[in-house]
Amino acid sequence: MDYMSLESFFQHLANGISLGSLYALLAIGYTMVYGILRLINFAHGDIFMLGIYFGFYAVSRFFLPWWIGFIVAILLTGIIGILIERLAYRPLRDSPRISVMISAIGVSFFIENLAVVIFGGKPKSFPNIGIFSKVVKIGSVTLTSVSLYIPIVTMVLLIGLLYIVNHTKTGMAMRAVSKDYEAARLMAINVNSIITITFGIGSVMAAVGGVMWGLRYPSMIPLMGLMPGLKCFIAAVVGGIGDIKGAVIGGFILGLGEIMLVAFLPSLSGYRDAFAFVLLIVILLFKPTGIMGQNTVEKV
Amino acid sequence: MEINKKKRLMTLIAIGLFLVIIVIFNKTFDSYKMRIFNLCGIYVILALGLNLINGFTGLFSLGHAGFMAVGAYTSALLTMSPDMKEMNFFMKPIVPFLANVEVPFYIALLMGGIMAGLAGFLIGAPVLRLRDDYLAIATLGFGEIIRIIFTNTQSLTNGALGLKGLPNTTNVWWSWGIAIVCIIFMVFLIKGSYGRAFKAIREDEIAAQAMGINLFKHKILAFTIGSFLAGIGGALLAHLLGTIDPLMFRFILTFNIVLIVVLGGIGSITGTVISAVVVTTLMEVLRVLDGSMNFGFIKIAAIPGLRMVVFSALLMIVILFYQQGLMGTNEFTWDWFIDRKKRKKVS
């Protein structure tokens, strides 16, 4: 490998890491909800989309300072995530899983179509915020500063989340609910409030990811949540669904893989979106529980 | 025996009546209404295919649009005249072995179905080992992959530009004729031993296996037949619209068919047929929601997209409050019909 290609390799690596961090943030939401409810939250990608739009409206329509705007957007998105669980998933708690999944698909389409009606179908452009759009040069790698902040924010959130899950009472309750629902209820854990908290955390993560996505890829449309949503579910499966660290690993694998595919095999760049699905199928066939997943025994 | 003969006669009369209705519609409807009527028939075929997989066998598949694309492209490439192909493929010439092919519609239709069925078989063989959500997401993935491949194989499918100028062969006789054949086929399939095996797998996979049902064989059979029907439906749709492109076959198309199946009742042929007709018609009728409305005293500006909001809300309401859909797993039978008549007489 000569010097030039090594240079471009680091450039792609940096891009891949920042994309992978965004995927990781979304994948965490999927993995937490799946761990507890055994449900693919199809609406997660749309919650992410709402995060971007709320950020956009807060900053460029309500003229809030960017950090207040982002906090408002993230909190609003979290509330919507909780509302979705209340209205669309909780009534189906004891129904067959197929009904819950159809409900999830229904929510996803409802949000998307409502977003088209409210926000308009035309692409909008995320505002340019000074401190995020500075150009940074590290050695020969050129980045906008937001690409640097993204992995840092992801890591901070990940550490915080792991602390909550592993060292707090709430986290212990979460782990208990994900292991056994009924037993957790018998141990006087309020299952519903734990699920609400899970959805809240997952949606907030998605919103943070969304706002940063908007800063990095400014063009936005109401249907933009669909593809990242599917891909990040795949990232969660690849990492071993239900495992938070696995979700982050899966997100990075997906982000880096996508960028490297386009970088090193430009003739396949049209197949970029297919990469995730091929990865999913390969993983499911060879290690159905994902990289970090434990084997589960089928009970009759 | 006597009763069975009578029922068979009633079925034949009902089919005959329906054919008369088709003739009347064919004479009196304008081309716009005819197109909706055709669409109804096509959606009946598509929804029956999906219901066989999702409803009767309990495999939640979300890849229907991908198989439709396979059928649509296969039959389009087979029926287009060589001149038309040359006009379409101006960016990159078409692969030589397809350039001069032109076959009658029924062969192309069958080939579309077979290719889709083959795709279903090839995809189903590895992924049907997965269950529930994993299967859903894997089939969704394959549906998208098919679309992405079709977007990128320019010399085979003309890529994102799509194909224009397909012969508009689909008419009511094709769409509803095949739909009726489909309904009859499904009724026999579900009543027979295969159908019972499918339902057993749906209810409890492990128990079904313990009873000696070959899970893989039955799952792949249901999946392949479903894909075959998707291919036929896709081909009919292509030849109804006269133009196709990869964007047509996005996930939202699968969503429409899932909507029909859920509203009709997951696991009911009758429900599927009724809801296919009702939903397809509503989808067109409710287009007024997208346009501006004028009630005389109040005018509402056009809200594009409102129709789809209404439809997704409808799906949510049904799944939240009325899970079994219109018919649940029940079917229309003459017994039910006769019983009702009797009950009316008594009261």
mmCIF file with all atom_site columns, N, CA, C and O in Angstrom, chain B residues 22-54:
data_model
loop_
_atom_site.group_PDB
_atom_site.id
_atom_site.type_symbol
_atom_site.label_atom_id
_atom_site.label_alt_id
_atom_site.label_comp_id
_atom_site.label_asym_id
_atom_site.label_entity_id
_atom_site.label_seq_id
_atom_site.pdbx_PDB_ins_code
_atom_site.Cartn_x
_atom_site.Cartn_y
_atom_site.Cartn_z
_atom_site.occupancy
_atom_site.B_iso_or_equiv
_atom_site.pdbx_formal_charge
_atom_site.auth_seq_id
_atom_site.auth_comp_id
_atom_site.auth_asym_id
_atom_site.auth_atom_id
_atom_site.pdbx_PDB_model_num
ATOM 1   N N  . ILE B 1 22 ? -69.047 -8.795  -14.083 1.00 0.00 ? 22 ILE B N  1
ATOM 2   C CA . ILE B 1 22 ? -67.847 -8.305  -14.784 1.00 0.00 ? 22 ILE B CA 1
ATOM 3   C C  . ILE B 1 22 ? -68.219 -7.780  -16.170 1.00 0.00 ? 22 ILE B C  1
ATOM 4   O O  . ILE B 1 22 ? -67.783 -6.694  -16.571 1.00 0.00 ? 22 ILE B O  1
ATOM 5   N N  . VAL B 1 23 ? -69.059 -8.546  -16.869 1.00 0.00 ? 23 VAL B N  1
ATOM 6   C CA . VAL B 1 23 ? -69.468 -8.113  -18.208 1.00 0.00 ? 23 VAL B CA 1
ATOM 7   C C  . VAL B 1 23 ? -70.167 -6.760  -18.129 1.00 0.00 ? 23 VAL B C  1
ATOM 8   O O  . VAL B 1 23 ? -69.883 -5.841  -18.914 1.00 0.00 ? 23 VAL B O  1
ATOM 9   N N  . ILE B 1 24 ? -71.068 -6.616  -17.152 1.00 0.00 ? 24 ILE B N  1
ATOM 10  C CA . ILE B 1 24 ? -71.801 -5.356  -17.018 1.00 0.00 ? 24 ILE B CA 1
ATOM 11  C C  . ILE B 1 24 ? -70.836 -4.210  -16.719 1.00 0.00 ? 24 ILE B C  1
ATOM 12  O O  . ILE B 1 24 ? -70.885 -3.142  -17.350 1.00 0.00 ? 24 ILE B O  1
ATOM 13  N N  . PHE B 1 25 ? -69.920 -4.436  -15.772 1.00 0.00 ? 25 PHE B N  1
ATOM 14  C CA . PHE B 1 25 ? -68.937 -3.407  -15.448 1.00 0.00 ? 25 PHE B CA 1
ATOM 15  C C  . PHE B 1 25 ? -68.126 -3.040  -16.682 1.00 0.00 ? 25 PHE B C  1
ATOM 16  O O  . PHE B 1 25 ? -67.871 -1.877  -16.952 1.00 0.00 ? 25 PHE B O  1
ATOM 17  N N  . ASN B 1 26 ? -67.737 -4.093  -17.414 1.00 0.00 ? 26 ASN B N  1
ATOM 18  C CA . ASN B 1 26 ? -66.914 -3.898  -18.598 1.00 0.00 ? 26 ASN B CA 1
ATOM 19  C C  . ASN B 1 26 ? -67.616 -2.997  -19.610 1.00 0.00 ? 26 ASN B C  1
ATOM 20  O O  . ASN B 1 26 ? -66.993 -2.176  -20.279 1.00 0.00 ? 26 ASN B O  1
ATOM 21  N N  . LYS B 1 27 ? -68.949 -3.132  -19.703 1.00 0.00 ? 27 LYS B N  1
ATOM 22  C CA . LYS B 1 27 ? -69.710 -2.345  -20.669 1.00 0.00 ? 27 LYS B CA 1
ATOM 23  C C  . LYS B 1 27 ? -69.941 -0.929  -20.171 1.00 0.00 ? 27 LYS B C  1
ATOM 24  O O  . LYS B 1 27 ? -69.931 0.018   -20.954 1.00 0.00 ? 27 LYS B O  1
ATOM 25  N N  . THR B 1 28 ? -70.212 -0.779  -18.860 1.00 0.00 ? 28 THR B N  1
ATOM 26  C CA . THR B 1 28 ? -70.702 0.510   -18.389 1.00 0.00 ? 28 THR B CA 1
ATOM 27  C C  . THR B 1 28 ? -69.626 1.409   -17.781 1.00 0.00 ? 28 THR B C  1
ATOM 28  O O  . THR B 1 28 ? -69.780 2.628   -17.773 1.00 0.00 ? 28 THR B O  1
ATOM 29  N N  . PHE B 1 29 ? -68.548 0.832   -17.258 1.00 0.00 ? 29 PHE B N  1
ATOM 30  C CA . PHE B 1 29 ? -67.561 1.670   -16.564 1.00 0.00 ? 29 PHE B CA 1
ATOM 31  C C  . PHE B 1 29 ? -66.672 2.411   -17.542 1.00 0.00 ? 29 PHE B C  1
ATOM 32  O O  . PHE B 1 29 ? -66.333 1.890   -18.608 1.00 0.00 ? 29 PHE B O  1
ATOM 33  N N  . ASP B 1 30 ? -66.267 3.633   -17.144 1.00 0.00 ? 30 ASP B N  1
ATOM 34  C CA . ASP B 1 30 ? -65.273 4.335   -17.960 1.00 0.00 ? 30 ASP B CA 1
ATOM 35  C C  . ASP B 1 30 ? -63.878 3.785   -17.624 1.00 0.00 ? 30 ASP B C  1
ATOM 36  O O  . ASP B 1 30 ? -63.720 2.956   -16.733 1.00 0.00 ? 30 ASP B O  1
ATOM 37  N N  . SER B 1 31 ? -62.866 4.280   -18.337 1.00 0.00 ? 31 SER B N  1
ATOM 38  C CA . SER B 1 31 ? -61.551 3.643   -18.218 1.00 0.00 ? 31 SER B CA 1
ATOM 39  C C  . SER B 1 31 ? -60.957 3.818   -16.817 1.00 0.00 ? 31 SER B C  1
ATOM 40  O O  . SER B 1 31 ? -60.248 2.954   -16.324 1.00 0.00 ? 31 SER B O  1
ATOM 41  N N  . TYR B 1 32 ? -61.286 4.951   -16.154 1.00 0.00 ? 32 TYR B N  1
ATOM 42  C CA . TYR B 1 32 ? -60.750 5.172   -14.811 1.00 0.00 ? 32 TYR B CA 1
ATOM 43  C C  . TYR B 1 32 ? -61.325 4.150   -13.843 1.00 0.00 ? 32 TYR B C  1
ATOM 44  O O  . TYR B 1 32 ? -60.601 3.505   -13.077 1.00 0.00 ? 32 TYR B O  1
ATOM 45  N N  . LYS B 1 33 ? -62.635 3.960   -13.894 1.00 0.00 ? 33 LYS B N  1
ATOM 46  C CA . LYS B 1 33 ? -63.269 2.989   -12.999 1.00 0.00 ? 33 LYS B CA 1
ATOM 47  C C  . LYS B 1 33 ? -62.801 1.579   -13.326 1.00 0.00 ? 33 LYS B C  1
ATOM 48  O O  . LYS B 1 33 ? -62.623 0.748   -12.439 1.00 0.00 ? 33 LYS B O  1
ATOM 49  N N  . MET B 1 34 ? -62.620 1.320   -14.606 1.00 0.00 ? 34 MET B N  1
ATOM 50  C CA . MET B 1 34 ? -62.150 -0.003  -15.019 1.00 0.00 ? 34 MET B CA 1
ATOM 51  C C  . MET B 1 34 ? -60.780 -0.283  -14.426 1.00 0.00 ? 34 MET B C  1
ATOM 52  O O  . MET B 1 34 ? -60.473 -1.394  -14.007 1.00 0.00 ? 34 MET B O  1
ATOM 53  N N  . ARG B 1 35 ? -59.957 0.764   -14.411 1.00 0.00 ? 35 ARG B N  1
ATOM 54  C CA . ARG B 1 35 ? -58.608 0.575   -13.896 1.00 0.00 ? 35 ARG B CA 1
ATOM 55  C C  . ARG B 1 35 ? -58.665 0.209   -12.408 1.00 0.00 ? 35 ARG B C  1
ATOM 56  O O  . ARG B 1 35 ? -57.963 -0.690  -11.944 1.00 0.00 ? 35 ARG B O  1
ATOM 57  N N  . ILE B 1 36 ? -59.541 0.884   -11.673 1.00 0.00 ? 36 ILE B N  1
ATOM 58  C CA . ILE B 1 36 ? -59.685 0.568   -10.249 1.00 0.00 ? 36 ILE B CA 1
ATOM 59  C C  . ILE B 1 36 ? -60.168 -0.872  -10.086 1.00 0.00 ? 36 ILE B C  1
ATOM 60  O O  . ILE B 1 36 ? -59.673 -1.620  -9.239  1.00 0.00 ? 36 ILE B O  1
ATOM 61  N N  . PHE B 1 37 ? -61.133 -1.241  -10.934 1.00 0.00 ? 37 PHE B N  1
ATOM 62  C CA . PHE B 1 37 ? -61.684 -2.594  -10.856 1.00 0.00 ? 37 PHE B CA 1
ATOM 63  C C  . PHE B 1 37 ? -60.595 -3.634  -11.125 1.00 0.00 ? 37 PHE B C  1
ATOM 64  O O  . PHE B 1 37 ? -60.487 -4.648  -10.434 1.00 0.00 ? 37 PHE B O  1
ATOM 65  N N  . ASN B 1 38 ? -59.768 -3.333  -12.118 1.00 0.00 ? 38 ASN B N  1
ATOM 66  C CA . ASN B 1 38 ? -58.630 -4.201  -12.415 1.00 0.00 ? 38 ASN B CA 1
ATOM 67  C C  . ASN B 1 38 ? -57.681 -4.298  -11.235 1.00 0.00 ? 38 ASN B C  1
ATOM 68  O O  . ASN B 1 38 ? -57.219 -5.379  -10.877 1.00 0.00 ? 38 ASN B O  1
ATOM 69  N N  . LEU B 1 39 ? -57.397 -3.139  -10.662 1.00 0.00 ? 39 LEU B N  1
ATOM 70  C CA . LEU B 1 39 ? -56.500 -3.107  -9.505  1.00 0.00 ? 39 LEU B CA 1
ATOM 71  C C  . LEU B 1 39 ? -57.034 -3.980  -8.381  1.00 0.00 ? 39 LEU B C  1
ATOM 72  O O  . LEU B 1 39 ? -56.279 -4.686  -7.720  1.00 0.00 ? 39 LEU B O  1
ATOM 73  N N  . CYS B 1 40 ? -58.365 -3.921  -8.184  1.00 0.00 ? 40 CYS B N  1
ATOM 74  C CA . CYS B 1 40 ? -58.982 -4.754  -7.146  1.00 0.00 ? 40 CYS B CA 1
ATOM 75  C C  . CYS B 1 40 ? -58.617 -6.215  -7.373  1.00 0.00 ? 40 CYS B C  1
ATOM 76  O O  . CYS B 1 40 ? -58.187 -6.918  -6.451  1.00 0.00 ? 40 CYS B O  1
ATOM 77  N N  . GLY B 1 41 ? -58.798 -6.678  -8.611  1.00 0.00 ? 41 GLY B N  1
ATOM 78  C CA . GLY B 1 41 ? -58.498 -8.065  -8.927  1.00 0.00 ? 41 GLY B CA 1
ATOM 79  C C  . GLY B 1 41 ? -57.046 -8.390  -8.648  1.00 0.00 ? 41 GLY B C  1
ATOM 80  O O  . GLY B 1 41 ? -56.719 -9.433  -8.055  1.00 0.00 ? 41 GLY B O  1
ATOM 81  N N  . ILE B 1 42 ? -56.151 -7.482  -9.045  1.00 0.00 ? 42 ILE B N  1
ATOM 82  C CA . ILE B 1 42 ? -54.723 -7.728  -8.849  1.00 0.00 ? 42 ILE B CA 1
ATOM 83  C C  . ILE B 1 42 ? -54.398 -7.794  -7.366  1.00 0.00 ? 42 ILE B C  1
ATOM 84  O O  . ILE B 1 42 ? -53.648 -8.662  -6.909  1.00 0.00 ? 42 ILE B O  1
ATOM 85  N N  . TYR B 1 43 ? -55.007 -6.879  -6.604  1.00 0.00 ? 43 TYR B N  1
ATOM 86  C CA . TYR B 1 43 ? -54.733 -6.888  -5.161  1.00 0.00 ? 43 TYR B CA 1
ATOM 87  C C  . TYR B 1 43 ? -55.299 -8.131  -4.488  1.00 0.00 ? 43 TYR B C  1
ATOM 88  O O  . TYR B 1 43 ? -54.755 -8.591  -3.489  1.00 0.00 ? 43 TYR B O  1
ATOM 89  N N  . VAL B 1 44 ? -56.387 -8.670  -5.033  1.00 0.00 ? 44 VAL B N  1
ATOM 90  C CA . VAL B 1 44 ? -56.900 -9.934  -4.494  1.00 0.00 ? 44 VAL B CA 1
ATOM 91  C C  . VAL B 1 44 ? -55.825 -11.012 -4.634  1.00 0.00 ? 44 VAL B C  1
ATOM 92  O O  . VAL B 1 44 ? -55.506 -11.731 -3.680  1.00 0.00 ? 44 VAL B O  1
ATOM 93  N N  . ILE B 1 45 ? -55.203 -11.078 -5.818  1.00 0.00 ? 45 ILE B N  1
ATOM 94  C CA . ILE B 1 45 ? -54.164 -12.086 -6.053  1.00 0.00 ? 45 ILE B CA 1
ATOM 95  C C  . ILE B 1 45 ? -52.989 -11.869 -5.105  1.00 0.00 ? 45 ILE B C  1
ATOM 96  O O  . ILE B 1 45 ? -52.508 -12.792 -4.440  1.00 0.00 ? 45 ILE B O  1
ATOM 97  N N  . LEU B 1 46 ? -52.529 -10.617 -5.030  1.00 0.00 ? 46 LEU B N  1
ATOM 98  C CA . LEU B 1 46 ? -51.367 -10.310 -4.201  1.00 0.00 ? 46 LEU B CA 1
ATOM 99  C C  . LEU B 1 46 ? -51.637 -10.608 -2.734  1.00 0.00 ? 46 LEU B C  1
ATOM 100 O O  . LEU B 1 46 ? -50.816 -11.200 -2.031  1.00 0.00 ? 46 LEU B O  1
ATOM 101 N N  . ALA B 1 47 ? -52.825 -10.193 -2.270  1.00 0.00 ? 47 ALA B N  1
ATOM 102 C CA . ALA B 1 47 ? -53.129 -10.356 -0.848  1.00 0.00 ? 47 ALA B CA 1
ATOM 103 C C  . ALA B 1 47 ? -53.326 -11.825 -0.507  1.00 0.00 ? 47 ALA B C  1
ATOM 104 O O  . ALA B 1 47 ? -52.942 -12.267 0.582   1.00 0.00 ? 47 ALA B O  1
ATOM 105 N N  . LEU B 1 48 ? -53.886 -12.595 -1.440  1.00 0.00 ? 48 LEU B N  1
ATOM 106 C CA . LEU B 1 48 ? -54.022 -14.032 -1.176  1.00 0.00 ? 48 LEU B CA 1
ATOM 107 C C  . LEU B 1 48 ? -52.644 -14.669 -1.025  1.00 0.00 ? 48 LEU B C  1
ATOM 108 O O  . LEU B 1 48 ? -52.431 -15.504 -0.143  1.00 0.00 ? 48 LEU B O  1
ATOM 109 N N  . GLY B 1 49 ? -51.717 -14.262 -1.874  1.00 0.00 ? 49 GLY B N  1
ATOM 110 C CA . GLY B 1 49 ? -50.357 -14.795 -1.777  1.00 0.00 ? 49 GLY B CA 1
ATOM 111 C C  . GLY B 1 49 ? -49.736 -14.475 -0.439  1.00 0.00 ? 49 GLY B C  1
ATOM 112 O O  . GLY B 1 49 ? -49.132 -15.336 0.217   1.00 0.00 ? 49 GLY B O  1
ATOM 113 N N  . LEU B 1 50 ? -49.878 -13.221 -0.014  1.00 0.00 ? 50 LEU B N  1
ATOM 114 C CA . LEU B 1 50 ? -49.274 -12.828 1.251   1.00 0.00 ? 50 LEU B CA 1
ATOM 115 C C  . LEU B 1 50 ? -49.982 -13.495 2.425   1.00 0.00 ? 50 LEU B C  1
ATOM 116 O O  . LEU B 1 50 ? -49.352 -13.870 3.414   1.00 0.00 ? 50 LEU B O  1
ATOM 117 N N  . ASN B 1 51 ? -51.306 -13.655 2.304   1.00 0.00 ? 51 ASN B N  1
ATOM 118 C CA . ASN B 1 51 ? -52.048 -14.268 3.396   1.00 0.00 ? 51 ASN B CA 1
ATOM 119 C C  . ASN B 1 51 ? -51.679 -15.737 3.550   1.00 0.00 ? 51 ASN B C  1
ATOM 120 O O  . ASN B 1 51 ? -51.665 -16.270 4.664   1.00 0.00 ? 51 ASN B O  1
ATOM 121 N N  . LEU B 1 52 ? -51.352 -16.375 2.425   1.00 0.00 ? 52 LEU B N  1
ATOM 122 C CA . LEU B 1 52 ? -50.912 -17.773 2.517   1.00 0.00 ? 52 LEU B CA 1
ATOM 123 C C  . LEU B 1 52 ? -49.649 -17.859 3.376   1.00 0.00 ? 52 LEU B C  1
ATOM 124 O O  . LEU B 1 52 ? -49.519 -18.739 4.230   1.00 0.00 ? 52 LEU B O  1
ATOM 125 N N  . ILE B 1 53 ? -48.714 -16.916 3.151   1.00 0.00 ? 53 ILE B N  1
ATOM 126 C CA . ILE B 1 53 ? -47.462 -16.938 3.905   1.00 0.00 ? 53 ILE B CA 1
ATOM 127 C C  . ILE B 1 53 ? -47.690 -16.449 5.335   1.00 0.00 ? 53 ILE B C  1
ATOM 128 O O  . ILE B 1 53 ? -47.357 -17.128 6.302   1.00 0.00 ? 53 ILE B O  1
ATOM 129 N N  . ASN B 1 54 ? -48.275 -15.253 5.449   1.00 0.00 ? 54 ASN B N  1
ATOM 130 C CA . ASN B 1 54 ? -48.390 -14.619 6.771   1.00 0.00 ? 54 ASN B CA 1
ATOM 131 C C  . ASN B 1 54 ? -49.530 -15.190 7.594   1.00 0.00 ? 54 ASN B C  1
ATOM 132 O O  . ASN B 1 54 ? -49.391 -15.410 8.788   1.00 0.00 ? 54 ASN B O  1
#
